Coordinates of C-alpha atoms and ligand atoms in Angstrom, one line a residue:
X12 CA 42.0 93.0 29.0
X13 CA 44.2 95.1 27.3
X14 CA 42.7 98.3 28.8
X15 CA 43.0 96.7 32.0
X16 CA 46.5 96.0 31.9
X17 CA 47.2 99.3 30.8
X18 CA 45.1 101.1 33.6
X19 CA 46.9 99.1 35.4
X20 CA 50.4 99.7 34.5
X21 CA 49.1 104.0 34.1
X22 CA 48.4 103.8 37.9
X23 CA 51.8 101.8 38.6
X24 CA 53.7 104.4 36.5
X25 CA 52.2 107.0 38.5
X26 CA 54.1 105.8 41.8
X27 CA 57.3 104.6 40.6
X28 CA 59.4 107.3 41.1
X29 CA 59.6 106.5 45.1
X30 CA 59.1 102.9 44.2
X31 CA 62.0 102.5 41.9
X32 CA 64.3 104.1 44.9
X33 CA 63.1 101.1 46.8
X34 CA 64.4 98.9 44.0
X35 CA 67.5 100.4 43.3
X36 CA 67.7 99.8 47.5
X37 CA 66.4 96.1 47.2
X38 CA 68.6 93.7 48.2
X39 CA 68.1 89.5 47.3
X40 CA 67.7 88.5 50.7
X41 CA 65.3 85.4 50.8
X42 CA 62.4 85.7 52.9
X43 CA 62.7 84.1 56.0
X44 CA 61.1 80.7 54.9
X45 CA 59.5 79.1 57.4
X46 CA 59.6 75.3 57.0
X47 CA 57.1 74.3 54.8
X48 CA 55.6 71.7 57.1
X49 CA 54.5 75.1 59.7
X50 CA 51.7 75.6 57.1
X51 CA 49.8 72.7 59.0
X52 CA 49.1 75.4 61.9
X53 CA 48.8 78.0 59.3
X54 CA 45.2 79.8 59.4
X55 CA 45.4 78.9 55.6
X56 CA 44.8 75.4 56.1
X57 CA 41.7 76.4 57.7
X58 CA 40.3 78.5 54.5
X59 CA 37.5 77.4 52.8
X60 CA 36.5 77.7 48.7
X61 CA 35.0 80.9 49.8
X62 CA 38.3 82.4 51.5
X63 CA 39.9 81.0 48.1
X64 CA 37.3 83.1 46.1
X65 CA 37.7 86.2 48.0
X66 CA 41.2 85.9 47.8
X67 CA 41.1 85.6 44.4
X68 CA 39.2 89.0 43.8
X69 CA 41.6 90.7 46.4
X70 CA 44.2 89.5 44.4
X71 CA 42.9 90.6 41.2
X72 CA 42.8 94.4 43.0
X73 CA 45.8 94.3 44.4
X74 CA 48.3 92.0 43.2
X75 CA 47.8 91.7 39.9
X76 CA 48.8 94.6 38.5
X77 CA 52.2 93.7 39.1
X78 CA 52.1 89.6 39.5
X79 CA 49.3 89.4 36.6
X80 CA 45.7 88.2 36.6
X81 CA 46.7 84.7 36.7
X82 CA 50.3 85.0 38.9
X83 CA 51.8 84.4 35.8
X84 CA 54.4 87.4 35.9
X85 CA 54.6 91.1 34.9
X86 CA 56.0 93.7 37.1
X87 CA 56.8 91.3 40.1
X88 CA 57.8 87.7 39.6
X89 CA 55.8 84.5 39.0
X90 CA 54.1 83.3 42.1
X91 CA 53.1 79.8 40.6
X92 CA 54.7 77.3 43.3
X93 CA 55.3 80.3 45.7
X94 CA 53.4 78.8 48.5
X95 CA 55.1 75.6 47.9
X96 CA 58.6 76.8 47.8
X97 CA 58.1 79.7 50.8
X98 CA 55.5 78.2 52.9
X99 CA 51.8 79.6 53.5
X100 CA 53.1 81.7 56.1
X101 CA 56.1 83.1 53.9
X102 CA 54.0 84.2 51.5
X103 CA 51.4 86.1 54.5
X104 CA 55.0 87.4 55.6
X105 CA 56.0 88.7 51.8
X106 CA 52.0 90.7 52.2
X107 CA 52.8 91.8 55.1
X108 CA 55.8 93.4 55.1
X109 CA 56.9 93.4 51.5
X110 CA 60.1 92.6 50.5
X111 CA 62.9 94.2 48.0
X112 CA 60.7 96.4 45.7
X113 CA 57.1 95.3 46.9
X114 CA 56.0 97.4 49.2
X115 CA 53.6 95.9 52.4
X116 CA 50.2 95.3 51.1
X117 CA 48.6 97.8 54.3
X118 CA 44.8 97.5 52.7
X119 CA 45.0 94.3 53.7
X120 CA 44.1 92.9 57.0
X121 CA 45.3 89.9 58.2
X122 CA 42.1 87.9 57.1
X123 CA 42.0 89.2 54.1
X124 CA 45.9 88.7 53.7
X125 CA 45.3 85.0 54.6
X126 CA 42.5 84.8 51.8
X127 CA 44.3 86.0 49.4
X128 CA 47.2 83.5 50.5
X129 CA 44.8 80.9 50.5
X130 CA 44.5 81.5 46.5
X131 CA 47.9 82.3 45.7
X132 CA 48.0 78.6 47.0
X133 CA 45.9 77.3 44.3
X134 CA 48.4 78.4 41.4
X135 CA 50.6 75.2 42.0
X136 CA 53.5 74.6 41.1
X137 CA 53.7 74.6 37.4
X138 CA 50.7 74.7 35.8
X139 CA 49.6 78.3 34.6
X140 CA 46.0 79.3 35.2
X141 CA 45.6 80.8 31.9
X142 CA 46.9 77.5 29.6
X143 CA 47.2 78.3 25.9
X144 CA 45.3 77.0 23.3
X145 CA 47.2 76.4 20.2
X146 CA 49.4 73.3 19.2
X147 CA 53.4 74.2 20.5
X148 CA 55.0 71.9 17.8
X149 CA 53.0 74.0 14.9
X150 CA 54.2 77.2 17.0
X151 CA 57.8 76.3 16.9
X152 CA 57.4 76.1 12.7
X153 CA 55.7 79.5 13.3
X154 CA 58.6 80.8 15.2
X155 CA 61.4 79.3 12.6
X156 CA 59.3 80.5 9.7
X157 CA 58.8 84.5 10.9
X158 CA 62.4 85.0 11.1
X159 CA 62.3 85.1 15.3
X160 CA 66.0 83.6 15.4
X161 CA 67.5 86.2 13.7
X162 CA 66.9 88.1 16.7
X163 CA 66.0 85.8 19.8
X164 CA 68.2 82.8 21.2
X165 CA 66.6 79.9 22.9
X166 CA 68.9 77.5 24.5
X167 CA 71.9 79.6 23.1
X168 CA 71.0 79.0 19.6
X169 CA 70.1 82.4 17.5
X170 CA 70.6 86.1 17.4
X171 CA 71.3 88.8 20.0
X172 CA 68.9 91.8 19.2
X173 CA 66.3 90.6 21.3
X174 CA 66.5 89.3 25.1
X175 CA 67.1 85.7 25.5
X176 CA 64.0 83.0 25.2
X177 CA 65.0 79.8 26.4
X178 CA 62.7 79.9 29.8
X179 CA 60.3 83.2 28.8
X180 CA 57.2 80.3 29.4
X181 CA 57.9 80.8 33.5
X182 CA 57.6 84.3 33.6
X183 CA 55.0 85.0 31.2
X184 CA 51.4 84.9 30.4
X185 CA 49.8 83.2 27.4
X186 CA 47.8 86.2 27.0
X187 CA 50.9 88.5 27.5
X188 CA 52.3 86.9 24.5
X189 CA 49.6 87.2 22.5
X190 CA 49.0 91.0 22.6
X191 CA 53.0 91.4 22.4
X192 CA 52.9 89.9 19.2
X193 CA 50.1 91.9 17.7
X194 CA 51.5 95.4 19.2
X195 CA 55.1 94.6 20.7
X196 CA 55.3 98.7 21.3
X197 CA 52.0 98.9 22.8
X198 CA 51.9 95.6 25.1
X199 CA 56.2 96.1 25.9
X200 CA 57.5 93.6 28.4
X201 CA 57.0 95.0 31.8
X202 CA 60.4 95.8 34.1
X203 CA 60.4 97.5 37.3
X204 CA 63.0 99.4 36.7
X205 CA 62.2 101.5 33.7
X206 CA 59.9 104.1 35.3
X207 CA 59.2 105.9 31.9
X208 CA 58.4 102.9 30.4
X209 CA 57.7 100.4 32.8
X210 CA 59.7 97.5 30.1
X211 CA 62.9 96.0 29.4
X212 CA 65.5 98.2 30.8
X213 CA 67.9 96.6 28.2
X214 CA 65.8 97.4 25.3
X215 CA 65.0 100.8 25.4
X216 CA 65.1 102.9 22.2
X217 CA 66.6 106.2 22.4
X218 CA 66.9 108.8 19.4
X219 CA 69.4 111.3 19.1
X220 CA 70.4 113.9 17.1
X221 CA 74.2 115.5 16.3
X222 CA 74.6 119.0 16.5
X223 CA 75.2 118.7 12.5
X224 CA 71.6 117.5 12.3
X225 CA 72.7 113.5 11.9
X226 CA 69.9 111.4 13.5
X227 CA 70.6 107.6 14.6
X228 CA 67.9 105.6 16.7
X229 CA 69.3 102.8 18.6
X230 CA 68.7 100.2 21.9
X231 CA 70.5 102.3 24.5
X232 CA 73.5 100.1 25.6
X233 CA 75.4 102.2 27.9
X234 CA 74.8 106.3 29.5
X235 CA 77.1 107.9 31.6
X236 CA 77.2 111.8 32.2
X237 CA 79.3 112.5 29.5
X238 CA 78.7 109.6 26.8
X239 CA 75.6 107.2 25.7
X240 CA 76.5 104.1 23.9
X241 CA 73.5 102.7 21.2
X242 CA 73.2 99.4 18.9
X243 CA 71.2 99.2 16.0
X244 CA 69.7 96.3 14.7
X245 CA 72.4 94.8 12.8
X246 CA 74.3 94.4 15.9
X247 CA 76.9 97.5 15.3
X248 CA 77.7 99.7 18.6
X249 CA 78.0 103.5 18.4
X250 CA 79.2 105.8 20.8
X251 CA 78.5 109.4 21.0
X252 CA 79.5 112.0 23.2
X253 CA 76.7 114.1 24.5
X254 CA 78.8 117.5 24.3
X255 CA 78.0 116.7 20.3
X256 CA 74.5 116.1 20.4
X257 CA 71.7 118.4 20.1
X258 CA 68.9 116.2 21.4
X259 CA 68.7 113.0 23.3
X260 CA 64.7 111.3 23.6
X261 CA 63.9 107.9 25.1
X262 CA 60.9 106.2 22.7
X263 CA 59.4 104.3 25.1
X264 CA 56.6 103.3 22.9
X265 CA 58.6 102.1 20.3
X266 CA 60.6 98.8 20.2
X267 CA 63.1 97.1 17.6
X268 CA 60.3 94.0 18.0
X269 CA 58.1 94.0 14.7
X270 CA 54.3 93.4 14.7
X271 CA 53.4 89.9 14.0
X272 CA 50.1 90.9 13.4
X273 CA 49.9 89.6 10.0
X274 CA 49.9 86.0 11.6
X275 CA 46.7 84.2 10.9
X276 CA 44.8 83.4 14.0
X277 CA 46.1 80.3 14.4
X278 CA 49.4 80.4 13.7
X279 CA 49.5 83.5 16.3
X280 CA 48.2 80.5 18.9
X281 CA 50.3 78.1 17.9
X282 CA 53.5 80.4 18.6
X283 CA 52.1 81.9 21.9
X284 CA 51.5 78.2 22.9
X285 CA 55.3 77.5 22.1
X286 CA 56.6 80.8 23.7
X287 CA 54.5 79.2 26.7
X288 CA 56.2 76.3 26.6
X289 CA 59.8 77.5 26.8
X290 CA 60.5 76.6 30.3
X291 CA 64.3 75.7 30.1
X292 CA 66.7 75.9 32.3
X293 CA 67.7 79.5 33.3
Ligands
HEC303 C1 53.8 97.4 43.2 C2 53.9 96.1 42.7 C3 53.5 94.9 43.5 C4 52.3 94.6 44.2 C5 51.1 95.5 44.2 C6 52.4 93.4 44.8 N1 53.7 92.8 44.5 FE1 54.4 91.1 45.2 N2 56.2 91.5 44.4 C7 56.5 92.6 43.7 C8 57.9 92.6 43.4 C9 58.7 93.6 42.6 C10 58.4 91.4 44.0 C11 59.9 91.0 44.0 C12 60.5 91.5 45.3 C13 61.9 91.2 45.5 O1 62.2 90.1 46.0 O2 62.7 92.0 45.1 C14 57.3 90.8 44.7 C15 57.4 89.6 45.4 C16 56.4 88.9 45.9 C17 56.5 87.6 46.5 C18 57.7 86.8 46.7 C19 58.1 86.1 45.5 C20 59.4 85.4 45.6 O3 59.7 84.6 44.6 O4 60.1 85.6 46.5 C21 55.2 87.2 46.8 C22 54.8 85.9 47.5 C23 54.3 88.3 46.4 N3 55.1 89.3 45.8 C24 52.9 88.3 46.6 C25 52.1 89.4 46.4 C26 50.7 89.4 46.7 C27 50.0 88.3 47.2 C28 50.3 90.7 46.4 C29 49.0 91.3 46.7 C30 48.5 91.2 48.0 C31 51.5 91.4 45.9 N4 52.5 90.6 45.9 C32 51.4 92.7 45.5 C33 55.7 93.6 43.3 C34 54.4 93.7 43.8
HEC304 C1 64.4 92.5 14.5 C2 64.6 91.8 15.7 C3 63.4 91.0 16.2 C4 62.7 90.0 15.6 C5 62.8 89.6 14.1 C6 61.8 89.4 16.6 N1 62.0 90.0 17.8 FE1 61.1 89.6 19.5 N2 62.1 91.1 20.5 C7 63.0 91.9 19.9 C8 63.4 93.0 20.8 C9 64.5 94.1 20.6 C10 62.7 92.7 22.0 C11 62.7 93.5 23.3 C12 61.5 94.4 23.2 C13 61.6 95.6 24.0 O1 61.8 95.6 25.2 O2 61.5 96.7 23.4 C14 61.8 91.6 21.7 C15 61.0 91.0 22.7 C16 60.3 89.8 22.5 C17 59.5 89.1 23.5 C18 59.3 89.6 24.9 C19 60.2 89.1 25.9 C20 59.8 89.4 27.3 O3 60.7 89.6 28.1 O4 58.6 89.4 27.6 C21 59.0 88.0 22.9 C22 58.1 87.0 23.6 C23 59.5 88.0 21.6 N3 60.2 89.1 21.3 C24 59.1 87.0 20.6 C25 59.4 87.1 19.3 C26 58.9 86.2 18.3 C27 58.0 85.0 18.6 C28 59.4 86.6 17.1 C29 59.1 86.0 15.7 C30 57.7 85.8 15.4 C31 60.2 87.7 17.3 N4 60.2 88.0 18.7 C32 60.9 88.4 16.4 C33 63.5 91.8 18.6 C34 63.0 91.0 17.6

């Protein structure tokens, strides 16, 4: 799984540079949403358990390297409900012509595009696929326990280090979580807009070192021609003008995120079943 994900994300990295232009270009427009009711004459409705398994393996080869195995999330956004909220024929129009940084699906034809609609269908509205295991109430002990506040808010409550967790449960994967946790550095969150690290844009860790040999290692807050702006981990920003630095180096396989790997199995469930159920308002 693991390997997969990151042949996936090797071959993703591979054509960001012109699809990160697109990004930078997208713009929010909504689809245009047909009513939902226009699914009736839709050629989904006419697509059978076998359509729904082909789609499923289309989407596995072409969607879910950046929607994930199960829709859940990665690259591109969470398609459970998609259908729901856009309409059968929104999401055909989303495969067919792409929309803000997804480029059109062109491999597909339109029966296949229908089949894979047909199982984008069958993700519903909230329930994930992929459904974790472990017990959320033990998992929030887990989280209070390990010291994940320091660094992590949920509902506003905690520290600033880390992004934000009060609805991570809508974007994100149960198994997502669970090889985070064991190799945060390895297994980073994905963003579209990091090409050399396909992650969290916000969380990047950059090196550098002073022309007087002084070495600091921070998340990169701010970069501008003549300046870059750091925060280390207690929270303290520091400003440095690049004229004064000798080297600058984005760690892109590094993160201010420790291993949890120390977890016991199932405490590691228990927490990736409460991250999974962190669906609060955004
Ligand atoms: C290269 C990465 C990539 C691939 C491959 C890809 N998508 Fe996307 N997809 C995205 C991104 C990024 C967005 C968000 C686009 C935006 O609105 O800016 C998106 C948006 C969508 C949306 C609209 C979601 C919404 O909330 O508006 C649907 C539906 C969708 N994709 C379905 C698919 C399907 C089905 C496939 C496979 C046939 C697929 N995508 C392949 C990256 C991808
Ligand atoms: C020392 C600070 C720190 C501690 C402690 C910490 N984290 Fe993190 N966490 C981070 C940072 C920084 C990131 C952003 C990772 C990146 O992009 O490099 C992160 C990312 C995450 C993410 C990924 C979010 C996403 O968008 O997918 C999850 C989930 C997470 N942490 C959960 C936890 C849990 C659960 C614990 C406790 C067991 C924990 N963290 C402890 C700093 C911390």
């Amino acid at each position: 799984m693991i390997a997969i994900r990151s042949l996936c994300l090797a071959s993703l990295l591979f054509v960001l540079p012109g699809f990160t232009s697109q990004l930078l270009a997208a713009h929010p427009q909504a689809p245009q949403a047909p009513a939902p009711d226009a699914s009736k004459e839709s050629p989904a409705a006419k697509l059978g358990p076998e359509d729904i398994a082909m789609g499923k393996k289309l989407f596995a080869g072409n969607c879910a390297g950046c929607h994930g195995f199960a829709g859940g999330g990665q690259l591109g956004p969470n398609l459970h409900g998609i259908a729901e909220r856009n309409g059968n024929a929104g999401v055909f129009e989303v495969i067919r012509n792409g929309q803000g940084g997804m480029p059109p699906q062109m491999s597909l034809n339109d029966q296949r595009a229908w089949q894979v609609v047909a199982f984008v269908r069958t993700l519903g509205a909230s329930t994930s696929t992929e459904t974790a295991k472990g017990d959320p109430v033990k998992g929030k002990a887990v989280y209070d326990a390990n010291g994940c506040a320091l660094c992590h808010s949920i509902d506003g409550q905690g520290g600033g280090v880390g992004p934000q967790l009060t609805s991570i449960g809508k974007s994100r994967v149960p198994s997502y979580f669970h090889d985070f946790l064991l190799d945060p550095g390895k297994n980073p969150p994905p963003d579209m807009m990091l090409p050399e690290r396909g992650s969290n844009t916000g969380y990047l860790l950059v090196k550098v070192v002073t022309k007087d040999g002084k070495e600091m290692t921070g998340i990169r807050v701010n970069e501008d021609t003549f300046t870059i702006e750091l925060r280390d981990i207690g929270g303290h920003f520091y400003s440095f003008d690049k004229s004064n630095l000798k080297t600058i180096e984005t760690e892109p396989g590094k993160t201010l995120m420790p291993s949890y790997s120390n977890l016991s199995a199932t405490d590691l469930d228990d927490l990736v079943a409460y991250l999974s159920s962190l669906k609060g308002a955004r």
